[in-house]
Amino acid sequence: MAFLSPLGINTFPFTIQSQKNGSHLHLATTHQRKPSALKTLKIPIPRNHVLNLNTMIPLRALQTPEESSGISGVVSGLLDPIGASIPTWESAIVCNLLIFLVGFPILVSGLSASGIGAAFLLGVLTWRAFGASGFLLVAIYFIIGTAATKLKIAQKEAQGVAEQRRGRRGPGSVIGSSAAGCFCAFLSIYGIGGSQLSALWQLGFVASFCTKLSDTVSSEIGKAYGKTTYLVTTLKVVPKGTEGAVSFEGTVAGFIASVILASISCFLGKIHVAEVVICVIASQVANFGESLIGAALQEKEGFKWLNNDAVNVINISMGSALAILMQQLVLQI
């Protein structure tokens, strides 16, 4: 079976050579402009990776020696990581550098300098584990969360409930908000559990960010528009910004945010329709649990270490774990 690629390369029947740690795809190719330039390519396929027959082969690998030595060869070499359909550390770093340079004005509005550094590491890890669509999901999370944080920021500052640095979050917040997602990304990258569990790690990744976005939006909308704030353990009316307090407006907004992000994840092919429901339910249960922890333990004697970043880690870990557990208990029956 032969096909013509957009690069003008005819590729002919291929073989796959299996090895202990992965496989190699062997392709016989010939260039249209130089029919005599027949060559065999040996392309590594990572362990547990599903081969996509539409995978684009880097242009430099298909060039003849004369072509690869010129300016076009240098340019294509620089662009190889961007065009790689199988995410690599190299492509993750290059793509994140380009995106962070272009999106710097947006990043600096929501993150401190050290926060941007932490976000870059998160972006590289996400791209390597889940590709461009996984990165896009985190970017959408960041944009929505930052927008919610900036709403009525002057009013929040006057009331003493605004985030520090006018809502520009630091590395602690970035790490606390992404710890569970990063853990799932590492499990996916190193093939823990094999192909059978790879979808679960992706679900856990999505659920963690649905949980955190719901938490952020509910908190920020509640501070900005909430009319009455209740302590979740006693239902007593308390001031805005009280740990463990919730408002009707904020709760509804947080629920909608989790639905939006989970639906986008489904559209991007990260989860199935049924798993959208699982992510939303898991996020709401985890956020209720976080409110209980905040009301009962946070800032109490003996729990001074339980700051917002630590509670965030617990929150998103609960959301991620609950989603995985629900998927196994409900969808596997």
mmCIF file of N, CA and C in Angstrom, residues 9-88:
data_model
loop_
_atom_site.group_PDB
_atom_site.id
_atom_site.type_symbol
_atom_site.label_atom_id
_atom_site.label_comp_id
_atom_site.label_asym_id
_atom_site.label_seq_id
_atom_site.Cartn_x
_atom_site.Cartn_y
_atom_site.Cartn_z
ATOM 1 N N ILE A 9 6.616 12.864 -1.104
ATOM 2 C CA ILE A 9 7.378 11.638 -0.890
ATOM 3 C C ILE A 9 6.450 10.440 -1.080
ATOM 4 N N ASN A 10 6.841 9.518 -1.924
ATOM 5 C CA ASN A 10 6.087 8.282 -2.062
ATOM 6 C C ASN A 10 6.590 7.297 -1.024
ATOM 7 N N THR A 11 5.683 6.776 -0.188
ATOM 8 C CA THR A 11 6.092 5.779 0.793
ATOM 9 C C THR A 11 5.441 4.451 0.439
ATOM 10 N N PHE A 12 6.198 3.392 0.564
ATOM 11 C CA PHE A 12 5.772 2.087 0.109
ATOM 12 C C PHE A 12 5.606 1.149 1.305
ATOM 13 N N PRO A 13 5.208 -0.091 1.046
ATOM 14 C CA PRO A 13 4.908 -1.018 2.143
ATOM 15 C C PRO A 13 5.976 -0.984 3.239
ATOM 16 N N PHE A 14 5.489 -1.022 4.487
ATOM 17 C CA PHE A 14 6.393 -0.902 5.622
ATOM 18 C C PHE A 14 6.346 -2.152 6.491
ATOM 19 N N THR A 15 7.352 -2.308 7.310
ATOM 20 C CA THR A 15 7.389 -3.386 8.294
ATOM 21 C C THR A 15 7.638 -2.775 9.663
ATOM 22 N N ILE A 16 7.192 -3.452 10.698
ATOM 23 C CA ILE A 16 7.414 -3.005 12.064
ATOM 24 C C ILE A 16 8.259 -4.047 12.788
ATOM 25 N N GLN A 17 9.395 -3.617 13.301
ATOM 26 C CA GLN A 17 10.302 -4.514 14.013
ATOM 27 C C GLN A 17 10.105 -4.308 15.510
ATOM 28 N N SER A 18 9.663 -5.349 16.210
ATOM 29 C CA SER A 18 9.396 -5.238 17.647
ATOM 30 C C SER A 18 10.678 -5.409 18.444
ATOM 31 N N GLN A 19 10.786 -4.651 19.516
ATOM 32 C CA GLN A 19 11.905 -4.756 20.441
ATOM 33 C C GLN A 19 11.358 -4.743 21.853
ATOM 34 N N LYS A 20 12.193 -5.001 22.843
ATOM 35 C CA LYS A 20 11.756 -5.087 24.228
ATOM 36 C C LYS A 20 11.175 -3.777 24.720
ATOM 37 N N ASN A 21 11.826 -2.663 24.393
ATOM 38 C CA ASN A 21 11.395 -1.364 24.903
ATOM 39 C C ASN A 21 10.608 -0.543 23.891
ATOM 40 N N GLY A 22 10.200 -1.139 22.801
ATOM 41 C CA GLY A 22 9.463 -0.392 21.789
ATOM 42 C C GLY A 22 9.610 -1.052 20.435
ATOM 43 N N SER A 23 9.333 -0.355 19.371
ATOM 44 C CA SER A 23 9.416 -0.900 18.026
ATOM 45 C C SER A 23 10.024 0.131 17.098
ATOM 46 N N HIS A 24 10.356 -0.326 15.899
ATOM 47 C CA HIS A 24 10.829 0.581 14.872
ATOM 48 C C HIS A 24 10.020 0.353 13.603
ATOM 49 N N LEU A 25 9.645 1.432 12.964
ATOM 50 C CA LEU A 25 8.912 1.377 11.701
ATOM 51 C C LEU A 25 9.911 1.560 10.567
ATOM 52 N N HIS A 26 9.954 0.589 9.647
ATOM 53 C CA HIS A 26 10.873 0.646 8.515
ATOM 54 C C HIS A 26 10.089 1.023 7.264
ATOM 55 N N LEU A 27 10.470 2.116 6.627
ATOM 56 C CA LEU A 27 9.791 2.585 5.421
ATOM 57 C C LEU A 27 10.787 2.685 4.269
ATOM 58 N N ALA A 28 10.378 2.207 3.104
ATOM 59 C CA ALA A 28 11.169 2.423 1.892
ATOM 60 C C ALA A 28 10.576 3.631 1.184
ATOM 61 N N THR A 29 11.397 4.621 0.888
ATOM 62 C CA THR A 29 10.879 5.853 0.294
ATOM 63 C C THR A 29 11.683 6.246 -0.939
ATOM 64 N N THR A 30 11.035 6.995 -1.804
ATOM 65 C CA THR A 30 11.723 7.591 -2.944
ATOM 66 C C THR A 30 11.205 8.998 -3.148
ATOM 67 N N HIS A 31 12.065 9.906 -3.516
ATOM 68 C CA HIS A 31 11.692 11.305 -3.672
ATOM 69 C C HIS A 31 11.235 11.552 -5.103
ATOM 70 N N GLN A 32 10.122 12.304 -5.263
ATOM 71 C CA GLN A 32 9.582 12.541 -6.605
ATOM 72 C C GLN A 32 10.579 13.253 -7.504
ATOM 73 N N ARG A 33 11.327 14.219 -6.931
ATOM 74 C CA ARG A 33 12.241 14.987 -7.765
ATOM 75 C C ARG A 33 13.498 14.183 -8.105
ATOM 76 N N LYS A 34 13.771 13.144 -7.313
ATOM 77 C CA LYS A 34 14.929 12.296 -7.579
ATOM 78 C C LYS A 34 14.498 10.835 -7.417
ATOM 79 N N PRO A 35 13.856 10.281 -8.427
ATOM 80 C CA PRO A 35 13.312 8.918 -8.329
ATOM 81 C C PRO A 35 14.366 7.885 -7.945
ATOM 82 N N SER A 36 15.624 8.156 -8.239
ATOM 83 C CA SER A 36 16.662 7.168 -7.947
ATOM 84 C C SER A 36 17.092 7.199 -6.484
ATOM 85 N N ALA A 37 16.630 8.217 -5.771
ATOM 86 C CA ALA A 37 17.084 8.373 -4.381
ATOM 87 C C ALA A 37 16.236 7.513 -3.450
ATOM 88 N N LEU A 38 16.375 6.180 -3.595
ATOM 89 C CA LEU A 38 15.635 5.249 -2.744
ATOM 90 C C LEU A 38 16.372 5.090 -1.425
ATOM 91 N N LYS A 39 15.626 5.167 -0.322
ATOM 92 C CA LYS A 39 16.266 5.018 0.980
ATOM 93 C C LYS A 39 15.305 4.325 1.938
ATOM 94 N N THR A 40 15.838 3.748 2.982
ATOM 95 C CA THR A 40 15.042 3.089 4.009
ATOM 96 C C THR A 40 15.125 3.902 5.294
ATOM 97 N N LEU A 41 13.971 4.188 5.878
ATOM 98 C CA LEU A 41 13.918 4.957 7.111
ATOM 99 C C LEU A 41 13.637 4.022 8.272
ATOM 100 N N LYS A 42 14.282 4.298 9.405
ATOM 101 C CA LYS A 42 14.051 3.540 10.634
ATOM 102 C C LYS A 42 13.523 4.529 11.666
ATOM 103 N N ILE A 43 12.235 4.456 11.944
ATOM 104 C CA ILE A 43 11.591 5.440 12.811
ATOM 105 C C ILE A 43 11.206 4.773 14.122
ATOM 106 N N PRO A 44 11.709 5.268 15.261
ATOM 107 C CA PRO A 44 11.366 4.652 16.549
ATOM 108 C C PRO A 44 9.910 4.905 16.932
ATOM 109 N N ILE A 45 9.273 3.886 17.473
ATOM 110 C CA ILE A 45 7.907 3.990 17.992
ATOM 111 C C ILE A 45 7.965 3.720 19.487
ATOM 112 N N PRO A 46 7.623 4.701 20.348
ATOM 113 C CA PRO A 46 7.703 4.499 21.798
ATOM 114 C C PRO A 46 6.863 3.322 22.253
ATOM 115 N N ARG A 47 7.302 2.744 23.372
ATOM 116 C CA ARG A 47 6.580 1.631 23.948
ATOM 117 C C ARG A 47 5.161 2.051 24.325
ATOM 118 N N ASN A 48 4.183 1.179 24.092
ATOM 119 C CA ASN A 48 2.769 1.408 24.414
ATOM 120 C C ASN A 48 2.131 2.499 23.572
ATOM 121 N N HIS A 49 2.811 2.951 22.503
ATOM 122 C CA HIS A 49 2.220 4.001 21.666
ATOM 123 C C HIS A 49 1.425 3.366 20.534
ATOM 124 N N VAL A 50 0.243 3.900 20.302
ATOM 125 C CA VAL A 50 -0.600 3.412 19.212
ATOM 126 C C VAL A 50 -0.142 4.079 17.916
ATOM 127 N N LEU A 51 0.235 3.279 16.933
ATOM 128 C CA LEU A 51 0.746 3.805 15.674
ATOM 129 C C LEU A 51 -0.369 4.468 14.881
ATOM 130 N N ASN A 52 -0.151 5.700 14.498
ATOM 131 C CA ASN A 52 -1.095 6.446 13.666
ATOM 132 C C ASN A 52 -0.562 6.455 12.246
ATOM 133 N N LEU A 53 -1.281 5.850 11.321
ATOM 134 C CA LEU A 53 -0.790 5.745 9.945
ATOM 135 C C LEU A 53 -0.744 7.092 9.252
ATOM 136 N N ASN A 54 -1.347 8.121 9.877
ATOM 137 C CA ASN A 54 -1.275 9.464 9.305
ATOM 138 C C ASN A 54 -0.118 10.258 9.878
ATOM 139 N N THR A 55 0.718 9.580 10.687
ATOM 140 C CA THR A 55 1.845 10.272 11.306
ATOM 141 C C THR A 55 2.747 10.892 10.257
ATOM 142 N N MET A 56 3.062 12.163 10.439
ATOM 143 C CA MET A 56 3.955 12.842 9.509
ATOM 144 C C MET A 56 5.391 12.548 9.892
ATOM 145 N N ILE A 57 6.209 12.214 8.948
ATOM 146 C CA ILE A 57 7.624 11.974 9.177
ATOM 147 C C ILE A 57 8.364 13.291 9.014
ATOM 148 N N PRO A 58 9.252 13.656 9.942
ATOM 149 C CA PRO A 58 9.962 14.924 9.811
ATOM 150 C C PRO A 58 10.593 15.089 8.445
ATOM 151 N N LEU A 59 10.470 16.281 7.874
ATOM 152 C CA LEU A 59 10.970 16.548 6.535
ATOM 153 C C LEU A 59 12.443 16.243 6.419
ATOM 154 N N ARG A 60 13.223 16.570 7.480
ATOM 155 C CA ARG A 60 14.657 16.360 7.397
ATOM 156 C C ARG A 60 14.995 14.883 7.198
ATOM 157 N N ALA A 61 14.175 13.994 7.763
ATOM 158 C CA ALA A 61 14.452 12.565 7.635
ATOM 159 C C ALA A 61 14.242 12.079 6.218
ATOM 160 N N LEU A 62 13.427 12.804 5.438
ATOM 161 C CA LEU A 62 13.111 12.379 4.091
ATOM 162 C C LEU A 62 13.923 13.106 3.032
ATOM 163 N N GLN A 63 14.757 14.055 3.458
ATOM 164 C CA GLN A 63 15.539 14.803 2.488
ATOM 165 C C GLN A 63 16.768 14.009 2.052
ATOM 166 N N THR A 64 17.188 14.269 0.855
ATOM 167 C CA THR A 64 18.428 13.682 0.388
ATOM 168 C C THR A 64 19.585 14.412 1.046
ATOM 169 N N PRO A 65 20.801 13.841 1.073
ATOM 170 C CA PRO A 65 21.940 14.506 1.711
ATOM 171 C C PRO A 65 22.192 15.900 1.173
ATOM 172 N N GLU A 66 21.986 16.098 -0.167
ATOM 173 C CA GLU A 66 22.237 17.418 -0.733
ATOM 174 C C GLU A 66 21.258 18.451 -0.186
ATOM 175 N N GLU A 67 19.978 18.028 -0.031
ATOM 176 C CA GLU A 67 18.952 18.958 0.436
ATOM 177 C C GLU A 67 19.124 19.310 1.898
ATOM 178 N N SER A 68 19.532 18.326 2.717
ATOM 179 C CA SER A 68 19.625 18.535 4.159
ATOM 180 C C SER A 68 20.792 19.420 4.548
ATOM 181 N N SER A 69 21.756 19.627 3.632
ATOM 182 C CA SER A 69 22.934 20.424 3.964
ATOM 183 C C SER A 69 22.718 21.916 3.720
ATOM 184 N N GLY A 70 21.658 22.298 3.015
ATOM 185 C CA GLY A 70 21.419 23.703 2.703
ATOM 186 C C GLY A 70 20.609 24.416 3.764
ATOM 187 N N ILE A 71 20.227 25.663 3.428
ATOM 188 C CA ILE A 71 19.437 26.479 4.356
ATOM 189 C C ILE A 71 18.099 25.825 4.633
ATOM 190 N N SER A 72 17.483 25.246 3.607
ATOM 191 C CA SER A 72 16.185 24.604 3.805
ATOM 192 C C SER A 72 16.282 23.446 4.790
ATOM 193 N N GLY A 73 17.437 22.765 4.762
ATOM 194 C CA GLY A 73 17.639 21.670 5.709
ATOM 195 C C GLY A 73 17.723 22.167 7.137
ATOM 196 N N VAL A 74 18.403 23.316 7.322
ATOM 197 C CA VAL A 74 18.515 23.893 8.662
ATOM 198 C C VAL A 74 17.151 24.329 9.176
ATOM 199 N N VAL A 75 16.381 25.005 8.301
ATOM 200 C CA VAL A 75 15.053 25.483 8.686
ATOM 201 C C VAL A 75 14.145 24.318 9.036
ATOM 202 N N SER A 76 14.143 23.289 8.187
ATOM 203 C CA SER A 76 13.275 22.142 8.463
ATOM 204 C C SER A 76 13.701 21.432 9.727
ATOM 205 N N GLY A 77 15.001 21.440 10.032
ATOM 206 C CA GLY A 77 15.477 20.840 11.264
ATOM 207 C C GLY A 77 14.927 21.550 12.483
ATOM 208 N N LEU A 78 14.838 22.891 12.399
ATOM 209 C CA LEU A 78 14.295 23.657 13.510
ATOM 210 C C LEU A 78 12.795 23.440 13.663
ATOM 211 N N LEU A 79 12.119 23.175 12.519
ATOM 212 C CA LEU A 79 10.668 23.011 12.563
ATOM 213 C C LEU A 79 10.240 21.578 12.806
ATOM 214 N N ASP A 80 11.191 20.624 12.760
ATOM 215 C CA ASP A 80 10.845 19.228 12.974
ATOM 216 C C ASP A 80 10.055 18.993 14.258
ATOM 217 N N PRO A 81 10.503 19.540 15.414
ATOM 218 C CA PRO A 81 9.780 19.275 16.658
ATOM 219 C C PRO A 81 8.333 19.736 16.612
ATOM 220 N N ILE A 82 8.072 20.849 15.920
ATOM 221 C CA ILE A 82 6.709 21.383 15.884
ATOM 222 C C ILE A 82 5.806 20.463 15.080
ATOM 223 N N GLY A 83 6.328 19.886 14.000
ATOM 224 C CA GLY A 83 5.509 19.040 13.144
ATOM 225 C C GLY A 83 5.398 17.604 13.616
ATOM 226 N N ALA A 84 6.091 17.242 14.685
ATOM 227 C CA ALA A 84 6.052 15.860 15.157
ATOM 228 C C ALA A 84 4.669 15.528 15.704
ATOM 229 N N SER A 85 4.035 14.487 15.176
ATOM 230 C CA SER A 85 2.706 14.114 15.636
ATOM 231 C C SER A 85 2.772 13.281 16.905
ATOM 232 N N ILE A 86 3.908 12.656 17.178
ATOM 233 C CA ILE A 86 4.123 11.951 18.436
ATOM 234 C C ILE A 86 4.868 12.902 19.364
ATOM 235 N N PRO A 87 4.243 13.346 20.469
ATOM 236 C CA PRO A 87 4.897 14.326 21.349
ATOM 237 C C PRO A 87 6.220 13.810 21.892
ATOM 238 N N THR A 88 7.221 14.655 21.862
ATOM 239 C CA THR A 88 8.531 14.347 22.432
ATOM 240 C C THR A 88 8.904 15.489 23.370
#
